[in-house]
Amino acid sequence: MNKNNLIYLDNNSTTRVDPRVFDAMAPYFHELYGNPSSPHRYGLEASIAVEASRLMIKKLFGIEDRELYFTSSATESINIAIMGTAFANFSIKKHLITQATEHPAVLEVFKSLESLGFRTTVLDVDGQGFVDPQAIKNAIEPDTLLVSIMAANNEIGTLQDLVSIGKICEETEVLFHSDLTQAAGRYDFNVSEIKLDMISGGAHKIHGPKGIGYLGLNKTTKKIRINPLMYGGGQENGLSPGTLNVPLIVGLSKALEICEENRTGETEFLNGLRQLFFTTLTENIEGVHLNGPGIRLLNNLSLRFDNISSNDLINGIKTLAFSAGSACATGEGKPSHVLRAIGLNDSQIKSTARFGFSRFNSGHEILTAANEIVNFIKLKRK
Ligand code: PLP
């Protein structure tokens, strides 16, 4: 709980910066503030920090050579991966495949490409949000360039079967991109084992700073032709030009490092919190339904409550911070495309709330939060 007495349960939207991340970043704001491209000692110190961060992240994902680039967000990384390869291969291949519950950072790029003359296939998902790898295989055509499938869904926590999809993309020689934004740091992703060709992610879902992302390219098996979307000073091999944001890069690698070091303990801890929250609700009120699969993104829960709208819940319980569906969808006031894709009707979508847990939540907070919801719903249903 913070000083406003507000319990934060919106950790799929963004997370609090870990104090260890903040401490690692701090010197790069006020002492080591050089531009990594500069030839003097300030530049060298900044450049050493950037390259150490790059090395750490490359190792984490099993990326060889120099092919890990820093971007300003996961969104930018996804745009470069999909649009950049589409533009570079336009004269040869014009078909791209994704699935219906991707983040708008993917779906909107697909729409834009469609308007520019590419052909796109957006595959349906089942009632728990899974895309069938066989459907991907069937959708691949001779001029299919790329398949983009997220690792973990930000609303309903579905973990896609990247291994099976990777095999299909390897056999068919189609590029395989994955948006790892919600899942990196929480699970193991070795690009060669999963046969991933491109990965995108960011820092702020795992207690790192906002405004920093990464694009990883795995060029060991396939040739990846990719164009920049912006032009400038040539930083990051020309793919993401602009002066590097050294403190944020350091924060990103520190955030990933902390996740990696504490993975087992944190997995247990978050599972425990989520279970406590879920059982407290289901044992005390009727009509609580889980959206998405039982085995799901570690820190995510999407629930709907019969005859209770999530807006009533959010506005009625002022001591809890959580969201209706997803932050992005609610910001626009549109019904969630993810909940729609898994077959929910309007009233089910309206009654859906998303809860995201983190290392900074305590068991006591979770119990308090669940009891407040129980009490509110009991009163509302009287
Ligand atoms: N992909 C997924 C799955 C996300 O959850 C988000 C953030 O909500 C993004 C991409 C975009 O991240 P950012 O807004 O940090 O660029």
Short mmCIF file of C-alpha atoms and ligand atoms in Angstrom, two decimals:
data_model
loop_
_atom_site.label_atom_id
_atom_site.label_comp_id
_atom_site.label_asym_id
_atom_site.label_seq_id
_atom_site.Cartn_x
_atom_site.Cartn_y
_atom_site.Cartn_z
CA MET A 1 0.00 0.00 0.00
CA ASN A 2 1.30 3.48 -0.73
CA LYS A 3 0.88 6.69 1.19
CA ASN A 4 -2.48 7.36 -0.45
CA ASN A 5 -3.79 4.12 1.07
CA LEU A 6 -4.28 2.81 -2.42
CA ILE A 7 -3.53 -0.83 -3.13
CA TYR A 8 -1.96 -1.11 -6.58
CA LEU A 9 -3.26 -4.11 -8.54
CA ASP A 10 -2.69 -2.87 -12.08
CA ASN A 11 0.71 -4.42 -12.71
CA ASN A 12 -0.11 -5.55 -16.24
CA SER A 13 -0.49 -1.89 -17.12
CA THR A 14 2.75 -0.75 -15.56
CA THR A 15 4.83 -1.47 -12.46
CA ARG A 16 6.63 0.46 -9.78
CA VAL A 17 10.34 0.94 -10.51
CA ASP A 18 12.30 -1.37 -8.22
CA PRO A 19 14.54 0.70 -5.88
CA ARG A 20 17.52 -1.43 -7.02
CA VAL A 21 16.78 -0.41 -10.61
CA PHE A 22 16.48 3.22 -9.59
CA ASP A 23 19.81 3.07 -7.75
CA ALA A 24 21.53 1.50 -10.75
CA MET A 25 20.20 4.24 -13.03
CA ALA A 26 20.86 7.22 -10.77
CA PRO A 27 24.59 7.81 -11.52
CA TYR A 28 23.85 7.98 -15.25
CA PHE A 29 21.64 11.02 -14.69
CA HIS A 30 23.96 13.17 -12.64
CA GLU A 31 27.58 11.94 -12.78
CA LEU A 32 28.05 9.66 -15.79
CA TYR A 33 25.91 11.68 -18.17
CA GLY A 34 28.05 11.38 -21.26
CA ASN A 35 26.84 10.61 -24.75
CA PRO A 36 28.00 7.06 -25.57
CA SER A 37 29.07 8.25 -29.03
CA SER A 38 31.47 10.87 -27.63
CA PRO A 39 35.23 10.26 -27.90
CA HIS A 40 36.21 11.36 -24.35
CA ARG A 41 35.98 9.69 -20.97
CA TYR A 42 32.38 10.71 -20.31
CA GLY A 43 31.42 9.08 -23.57
CA LEU A 44 33.47 6.01 -22.83
CA GLU A 45 31.88 5.49 -19.42
CA ALA A 46 28.40 5.82 -20.90
CA SER A 47 29.29 3.50 -23.74
CA ILE A 48 30.67 0.88 -21.34
CA ALA A 49 27.38 0.93 -19.42
CA VAL A 50 25.34 0.56 -22.62
CA GLU A 51 27.46 -2.32 -23.92
CA ALA A 52 27.39 -4.11 -20.55
CA SER A 53 23.60 -3.83 -20.57
CA ARG A 54 23.44 -5.06 -24.15
CA LEU A 55 25.64 -8.04 -23.30
CA MET A 56 23.53 -8.97 -20.29
CA ILE A 57 20.27 -8.87 -22.26
CA LYS A 58 21.75 -10.72 -25.25
CA LYS A 59 22.90 -13.48 -22.93
CA LEU A 60 19.48 -13.71 -21.35
CA PHE A 61 17.81 -14.37 -24.70
CA GLY A 62 20.70 -16.30 -26.28
CA ILE A 63 21.24 -13.65 -28.95
CA GLU A 64 24.53 -13.82 -30.79
CA ASP A 65 26.55 -11.07 -32.45
CA ARG A 66 25.49 -7.52 -31.80
CA GLU A 67 21.87 -7.93 -32.72
CA LEU A 68 20.16 -6.43 -29.68
CA TYR A 69 18.98 -2.87 -30.22
CA PHE A 70 17.57 -0.36 -27.79
CA THR A 71 14.35 1.43 -28.70
CA SER A 72 12.14 3.97 -26.95
CA SER A 73 9.43 1.42 -26.12
CA ALA A 74 8.13 -2.06 -26.84
CA THR A 75 5.76 -0.37 -29.28
CA GLU A 76 8.64 1.10 -31.28
CA SER A 77 10.44 -2.23 -31.29
CA ILE A 78 7.36 -4.03 -32.62
CA ASN A 79 6.87 -1.38 -35.31
CA ILE A 80 10.47 -1.71 -36.48
CA ALA A 81 10.32 -5.52 -36.46
CA ILE A 82 7.12 -5.84 -38.46
CA MET A 83 7.13 -2.74 -40.67
CA GLY A 84 10.88 -2.77 -41.08
CA THR A 85 10.93 -6.31 -42.46
CA ALA A 86 7.77 -5.70 -44.51
CA PHE A 87 9.32 -2.65 -46.22
CA ALA A 88 12.65 -4.37 -46.80
CA ASN A 89 10.99 -7.38 -48.45
CA PHE A 90 8.16 -5.62 -50.27
CA SER A 91 9.22 -6.68 -53.74
CA ILE A 92 9.44 -10.38 -52.76
CA LYS A 93 6.87 -11.17 -50.07
CA LYS A 94 3.67 -9.36 -49.18
CA HIS A 95 1.76 -11.56 -46.72
CA LEU A 96 1.92 -11.38 -42.92
CA ILE A 97 0.13 -13.40 -40.22
CA THR A 98 -0.89 -12.60 -36.66
CA GLN A 99 -3.75 -13.41 -34.27
CA ALA A 100 -6.73 -11.52 -32.90
CA THR A 101 -5.67 -10.83 -29.30
CA GLU A 102 -2.36 -9.14 -30.03
CA HIS A 103 -1.63 -5.73 -28.53
CA PRO A 104 -2.57 -2.74 -30.73
CA ALA A 105 1.18 -2.23 -31.24
CA VAL A 106 0.94 -5.26 -33.55
CA LEU A 107 -2.65 -5.07 -34.81
CA GLU A 108 -2.45 -1.42 -35.83
CA VAL A 109 0.80 -2.05 -37.71
CA PHE A 110 -0.95 -4.85 -39.57
CA LYS A 111 -3.84 -2.52 -40.47
CA SER A 112 -1.43 0.10 -41.69
CA LEU A 113 0.45 -2.44 -43.84
CA GLU A 114 -2.84 -3.66 -45.29
CA SER A 115 -3.61 -0.09 -46.35
CA LEU A 116 -0.20 0.10 -48.04
CA GLY A 117 -0.82 -2.95 -50.23
CA PHE A 118 0.35 -5.86 -48.08
CA ARG A 119 -1.97 -8.80 -47.38
CA THR A 120 -2.55 -9.74 -43.76
CA THR A 121 -4.21 -12.65 -41.99
CA VAL A 122 -5.46 -12.16 -38.43
CA LEU A 123 -6.29 -15.59 -37.03
CA ASP A 124 -9.09 -16.28 -34.55
CA VAL A 125 -8.42 -17.66 -31.09
CA ASP A 126 -10.34 -20.18 -29.00
CA GLY A 127 -12.38 -19.39 -25.88
CA GLN A 128 -9.24 -19.15 -23.76
CA GLY A 129 -7.32 -16.99 -26.19
CA PHE A 130 -5.10 -19.64 -27.80
CA VAL A 131 -4.23 -19.49 -31.46
CA ASP A 132 -3.95 -22.96 -33.01
CA PRO A 133 -0.43 -23.53 -34.43
CA GLN A 134 -2.02 -25.72 -37.10
CA ALA A 135 -4.12 -22.73 -38.21
CA ILE A 136 -0.91 -20.75 -38.59
CA LYS A 137 0.59 -23.53 -40.69
CA ASN A 138 -2.52 -23.60 -42.89
CA ALA A 139 -2.42 -19.83 -43.34
CA ILE A 140 1.17 -19.77 -44.59
CA GLU A 141 1.40 -19.09 -48.32
CA PRO A 142 4.38 -19.00 -50.70
CA ASP A 143 4.73 -15.23 -50.21
CA THR A 144 4.26 -15.18 -46.42
CA LEU A 145 7.02 -13.08 -44.92
CA LEU A 146 6.34 -13.12 -41.22
CA VAL A 147 4.30 -14.54 -38.35
CA SER A 148 3.92 -12.35 -35.26
CA ILE A 149 2.50 -14.01 -32.14
CA MET A 150 2.75 -12.60 -28.62
CA ALA A 151 4.16 -14.67 -25.76
CA ALA A 152 1.64 -13.60 -23.13
CA ASN A 153 -1.58 -11.68 -23.44
CA ASN A 154 -1.81 -8.50 -21.39
CA GLU A 155 -5.52 -8.83 -20.62
CA ILE A 156 -6.30 -12.51 -20.12
CA GLY A 157 -2.82 -13.93 -19.55
CA THR A 158 -2.89 -16.58 -22.31
CA LEU A 159 0.60 -18.02 -22.94
CA GLN A 160 0.85 -18.95 -26.60
CA ASP A 161 2.61 -22.11 -27.75
CA LEU A 162 5.68 -20.38 -29.17
CA VAL A 163 7.68 -23.63 -29.44
CA SER A 164 5.20 -25.25 -31.87
CA ILE A 165 4.84 -22.02 -33.85
CA GLY A 166 8.62 -21.66 -33.99
CA LYS A 167 8.96 -25.13 -35.51
CA ILE A 168 6.38 -24.33 -38.16
CA CYS A 169 8.10 -21.07 -39.05
CA GLU A 170 11.44 -22.84 -39.24
CA GLU A 171 10.08 -25.54 -41.59
CA THR A 172 8.38 -23.00 -43.82
CA GLU A 173 11.19 -20.44 -43.69
CA VAL A 174 8.89 -17.69 -42.51
CA LEU A 175 10.18 -15.06 -40.07
CA PHE A 176 8.87 -15.50 -36.53
CA HIS A 177 8.46 -12.40 -34.38
CA SER A 178 7.14 -12.37 -30.82
CA ASP A 179 6.01 -9.56 -28.54
CA LEU A 180 7.51 -10.60 -25.20
CA THR A 181 6.48 -7.43 -23.38
CA GLN A 182 4.46 -9.08 -20.60
CA ALA A 183 6.42 -12.31 -20.40
CA ALA A 184 10.15 -11.53 -20.64
CA GLY A 185 11.88 -11.84 -17.31
CA ARG A 186 9.10 -14.05 -15.98
CA TYR A 187 9.84 -17.03 -18.25
CA ASP A 188 12.83 -18.36 -20.12
CA PHE A 189 13.10 -17.30 -23.77
CA ASN A 190 16.08 -18.63 -25.67
CA VAL A 191 15.67 -17.46 -29.25
CA SER A 192 17.46 -20.44 -30.76
CA GLU A 193 15.55 -23.02 -28.75
CA ILE A 194 12.18 -21.44 -29.60
CA LYS A 195 13.29 -20.65 -33.18
CA LEU A 196 12.42 -17.00 -32.74
CA ASP A 197 13.85 -14.64 -35.33
CA MET A 198 12.80 -11.34 -33.75
CA ILE A 199 11.76 -10.37 -30.23
CA SER A 200 10.34 -7.15 -28.80
CA GLY A 201 9.94 -6.03 -25.21
CA GLY A 202 10.28 -3.21 -22.73
CA ALA A 203 11.16 -2.51 -19.11
CA HIS A 204 8.16 -1.01 -17.37
CA LYS A 205 6.12 -4.20 -16.93
CA ILE A 206 8.93 -5.71 -14.86
CA HIS A 207 9.78 -2.88 -12.47
CA GLY A 208 12.02 -1.03 -14.89
CA PRO A 209 11.57 2.51 -16.24
CA LYS A 210 9.05 3.58 -18.87
CA GLY A 211 10.31 4.79 -22.24
CA ILE A 212 12.79 2.04 -23.05
CA GLY A 213 12.45 -1.12 -25.12
CA TYR A 214 14.54 -3.58 -27.09
CA LEU A 215 14.52 -5.38 -30.39
CA GLY A 216 16.41 -8.65 -30.61
CA LEU A 217 17.31 -10.23 -33.94
CA ASN A 218 18.41 -13.84 -34.23
CA LYS A 219 20.29 -14.12 -37.49
CA THR A 220 21.76 -17.57 -36.88
CA THR A 221 19.35 -19.48 -39.13
CA LYS A 222 17.54 -17.00 -41.35
CA LYS A 223 18.57 -13.90 -43.17
CA ILE A 224 16.65 -10.93 -41.79
CA ARG A 225 16.34 -7.98 -44.13
CA ILE A 226 15.05 -5.02 -42.16
CA ASN A 227 14.68 -1.31 -42.91
CA PRO A 228 14.78 1.46 -40.32
CA LEU A 229 11.60 3.48 -39.86
CA MET A 230 13.49 6.59 -38.79
CA TYR A 231 16.71 8.07 -40.06
CA GLY A 232 19.32 10.03 -38.14
CA GLY A 233 22.72 9.70 -36.58
CA GLY A 234 23.07 5.99 -37.28
CA GLN A 235 23.00 4.78 -33.68
CA GLU A 236 21.93 1.19 -33.08
CA ASN A 237 23.17 0.15 -36.49
CA GLY A 238 20.82 2.73 -38.02
CA LEU A 239 17.75 0.76 -36.85
CA SER A 240 16.84 2.99 -33.94
CA PRO A 241 18.77 6.20 -34.42
CA GLY A 242 18.92 8.96 -31.82
CA THR A 243 21.19 9.52 -28.82
CA LEU A 244 20.98 6.51 -26.55
CA ASN A 245 19.15 6.93 -23.25
CA VAL A 246 21.86 5.53 -21.02
CA PRO A 247 20.09 5.60 -17.61
CA LEU A 248 17.01 3.89 -19.03
CA ILE A 249 19.11 1.26 -20.78
CA VAL A 250 20.90 0.54 -17.50
CA GLY A 251 17.49 0.37 -15.78
CA LEU A 252 16.16 -2.07 -18.36
CA SER A 253 19.05 -4.49 -17.96
CA LYS A 254 18.93 -4.23 -14.16
CA ALA A 255 15.18 -4.95 -14.17
CA LEU A 256 15.70 -8.05 -16.32
CA GLU A 257 18.65 -9.15 -14.20
CA ILE A 258 16.61 -8.94 -10.97
CA CYS A 259 13.79 -10.96 -12.54
CA GLU A 260 16.26 -13.57 -13.69
CA GLU A 261 17.98 -13.91 -10.32
CA ASN A 262 14.72 -14.23 -8.38
CA ARG A 263 12.63 -16.11 -10.93
CA THR A 264 11.81 -19.19 -8.84
CA GLY A 265 11.00 -17.32 -5.65
CA GLU A 266 8.99 -14.67 -7.47
CA THR A 267 7.02 -17.28 -9.40
CA GLU A 268 5.99 -18.95 -6.15
CA PHE A 269 5.25 -15.64 -4.48
CA LEU A 270 3.05 -14.31 -7.29
CA ASN A 271 1.22 -17.63 -7.69
CA GLY A 272 0.50 -17.54 -3.96
CA LEU A 273 -0.86 -13.98 -4.06
CA ARG A 274 -3.06 -14.70 -7.03
CA GLN A 275 -4.42 -17.90 -5.47
CA LEU A 276 -5.19 -16.07 -2.23
CA PHE A 277 -7.03 -13.33 -4.11
CA PHE A 278 -8.99 -15.77 -6.26
CA THR A 279 -10.03 -18.13 -3.47
CA THR A 280 -11.03 -15.28 -1.16
CA LEU A 281 -13.36 -14.02 -3.87
CA THR A 282 -14.78 -17.34 -5.02
CA GLU A 283 -15.32 -18.68 -1.49
CA ASN A 284 -17.26 -15.62 -0.45
CA ILE A 285 -19.31 -14.56 -3.48
CA GLU A 286 -21.19 -16.37 -6.22
CA GLY A 287 -20.90 -15.64 -9.93
CA VAL A 288 -17.16 -15.03 -10.25
CA HIS A 289 -15.75 -16.24 -13.59
CA LEU A 290 -12.20 -16.51 -14.85
CA ASN A 291 -11.47 -15.18 -18.37
CA GLY A 292 -8.63 -17.02 -20.09
CA PRO A 293 -6.85 -20.23 -19.09
CA GLY A 294 -6.03 -21.51 -15.60
CA ILE A 295 -2.33 -21.76 -16.38
CA ARG A 296 -1.55 -18.21 -17.46
CA LEU A 297 0.75 -15.24 -17.21
CA LEU A 298 2.08 -15.36 -13.70
CA ASN A 299 0.85 -12.03 -12.38
CA ASN A 300 -2.45 -11.71 -14.23
CA LEU A 301 -6.07 -12.38 -13.39
CA SER A 302 -9.05 -11.42 -15.52
CA LEU A 303 -12.38 -11.90 -13.77
CA ARG A 304 -15.98 -11.11 -14.45
CA PHE A 305 -18.61 -10.74 -11.79
CA ASP A 306 -22.25 -11.52 -12.62
CA ASN A 307 -24.45 -8.42 -12.63
CA ILE A 308 -21.64 -6.08 -11.57
CA SER A 309 -19.98 -3.73 -14.02
CA SER A 310 -16.25 -3.20 -13.71
CA ASN A 311 -16.86 0.56 -13.80
CA ASP A 312 -19.07 0.24 -10.72
CA LEU A 313 -16.29 -1.71 -9.03
CA ILE A 314 -13.59 0.78 -9.99
CA ASN A 315 -15.63 3.82 -9.03
CA GLY A 316 -17.12 2.20 -5.94
CA ILE A 317 -13.93 0.95 -4.33
CA LYS A 318 -11.65 3.94 -4.08
CA THR A 319 -8.90 2.15 -2.17
CA LEU A 320 -7.95 -0.20 -5.01
CA ALA A 321 -6.22 0.54 -8.32
CA PHE A 322 -7.08 -1.96 -11.05
CA SER A 323 -8.48 -1.78 -14.53
CA ALA A 324 -11.46 -2.77 -16.61
CA GLY A 325 -10.21 -5.08 -19.35
CA SER A 326 -6.97 -3.44 -20.36
CA ALA A 327 -5.65 0.05 -19.72
CA CYS A 328 -5.28 0.75 -23.44
CA ALA A 329 -8.79 -0.43 -24.27
CA THR A 330 -10.38 1.51 -21.44
CA GLY A 331 -8.43 4.65 -22.32
CA GLU A 332 -10.18 4.65 -25.67
CA GLY A 333 -13.54 3.71 -24.15
CA LYS A 334 -13.93 0.85 -26.64
CA PRO A 335 -14.90 -2.68 -25.63
CA SER A 336 -11.82 -4.88 -25.38
CA HIS A 337 -10.96 -6.61 -28.67
CA VAL A 338 -9.38 -9.41 -26.63
CA LEU A 339 -12.51 -10.20 -24.62
CA ARG A 340 -14.51 -9.97 -27.83
CA ALA A 341 -12.13 -12.39 -29.55
CA ILE A 342 -12.64 -15.06 -26.87
CA GLY A 343 -16.38 -14.84 -27.42
CA LEU A 344 -17.62 -12.69 -24.54
CA ASN A 345 -20.80 -10.68 -25.07
CA ASP A 346 -21.22 -6.98 -24.22
CA SER A 347 -22.46 -7.54 -20.70
CA GLN A 348 -19.66 -10.05 -19.95
CA ILE A 349 -17.11 -7.57 -21.26
CA LYS A 350 -18.58 -4.78 -19.13
CA SER A 351 -18.36 -6.96 -16.04
CA THR A 352 -14.68 -7.83 -16.56
CA ALA A 353 -11.93 -6.49 -14.34
CA ARG A 354 -8.21 -7.09 -14.68
CA PHE A 355 -5.97 -7.54 -11.67
CA GLY A 356 -2.18 -7.61 -11.90
CA PHE A 357 0.06 -8.52 -8.98
CA SER A 358 3.68 -7.70 -8.22
CA ARG A 359 6.60 -8.29 -5.88
CA PHE A 360 5.55 -5.13 -4.04
CA ASN A 361 2.14 -6.49 -3.04
CA SER A 362 1.84 -8.21 0.34
CA GLY A 363 -0.47 -11.06 1.36
CA HIS A 364 -2.19 -8.64 3.71
CA GLU A 365 -2.91 -6.22 0.86
CA ILE A 366 -4.29 -8.98 -1.32
CA LEU A 367 -6.61 -10.18 1.42
CA THR A 368 -7.76 -6.62 2.14
CA ALA A 369 -8.38 -5.99 -1.56
CA ALA A 370 -10.34 -9.23 -2.06
CA ASN A 371 -12.45 -8.58 1.04
CA GLU A 372 -13.28 -5.06 -0.12
CA ILE A 373 -14.50 -6.46 -3.42
CA VAL A 374 -16.52 -9.15 -1.63
CA ASN A 375 -18.17 -6.57 0.64
CA PHE A 376 -18.90 -4.19 -2.23
CA ILE A 377 -20.47 -6.90 -4.38
CA LYS A 378 -22.54 -8.30 -1.50
CA LEU A 379 -23.93 -4.83 -0.83
CA LYS A 380 -24.60 -4.16 -4.53
CA ARG A 381 -26.42 -7.43 -4.98
CA LYS A 382 -28.70 -7.00 -1.93
N1 PLP B 1 2.70 -5.49 -25.94
C1 PLP B 1 2.03 -5.86 -24.83
C2 PLP B 1 1.62 -7.29 -24.67
C3 PLP B 1 1.74 -4.92 -23.84
O1 PLP B 1 1.08 -5.30 -22.75
C4 PLP B 1 2.15 -3.58 -24.05
C5 PLP B 1 1.82 -2.55 -23.05
O2 PLP B 1 0.70 -2.45 -22.60
C6 PLP B 1 2.86 -3.26 -25.22
C7 PLP B 1 3.11 -4.24 -26.14
C8 PLP B 1 3.33 -1.86 -25.50
O3 PLP B 1 4.23 -1.45 -24.54
P1 PLP B 1 4.70 0.09 -24.48
O4 PLP B 1 3.43 0.88 -24.32
O5 PLP B 1 5.55 0.14 -23.30
O6 PLP B 1 5.36 0.40 -25.74
#
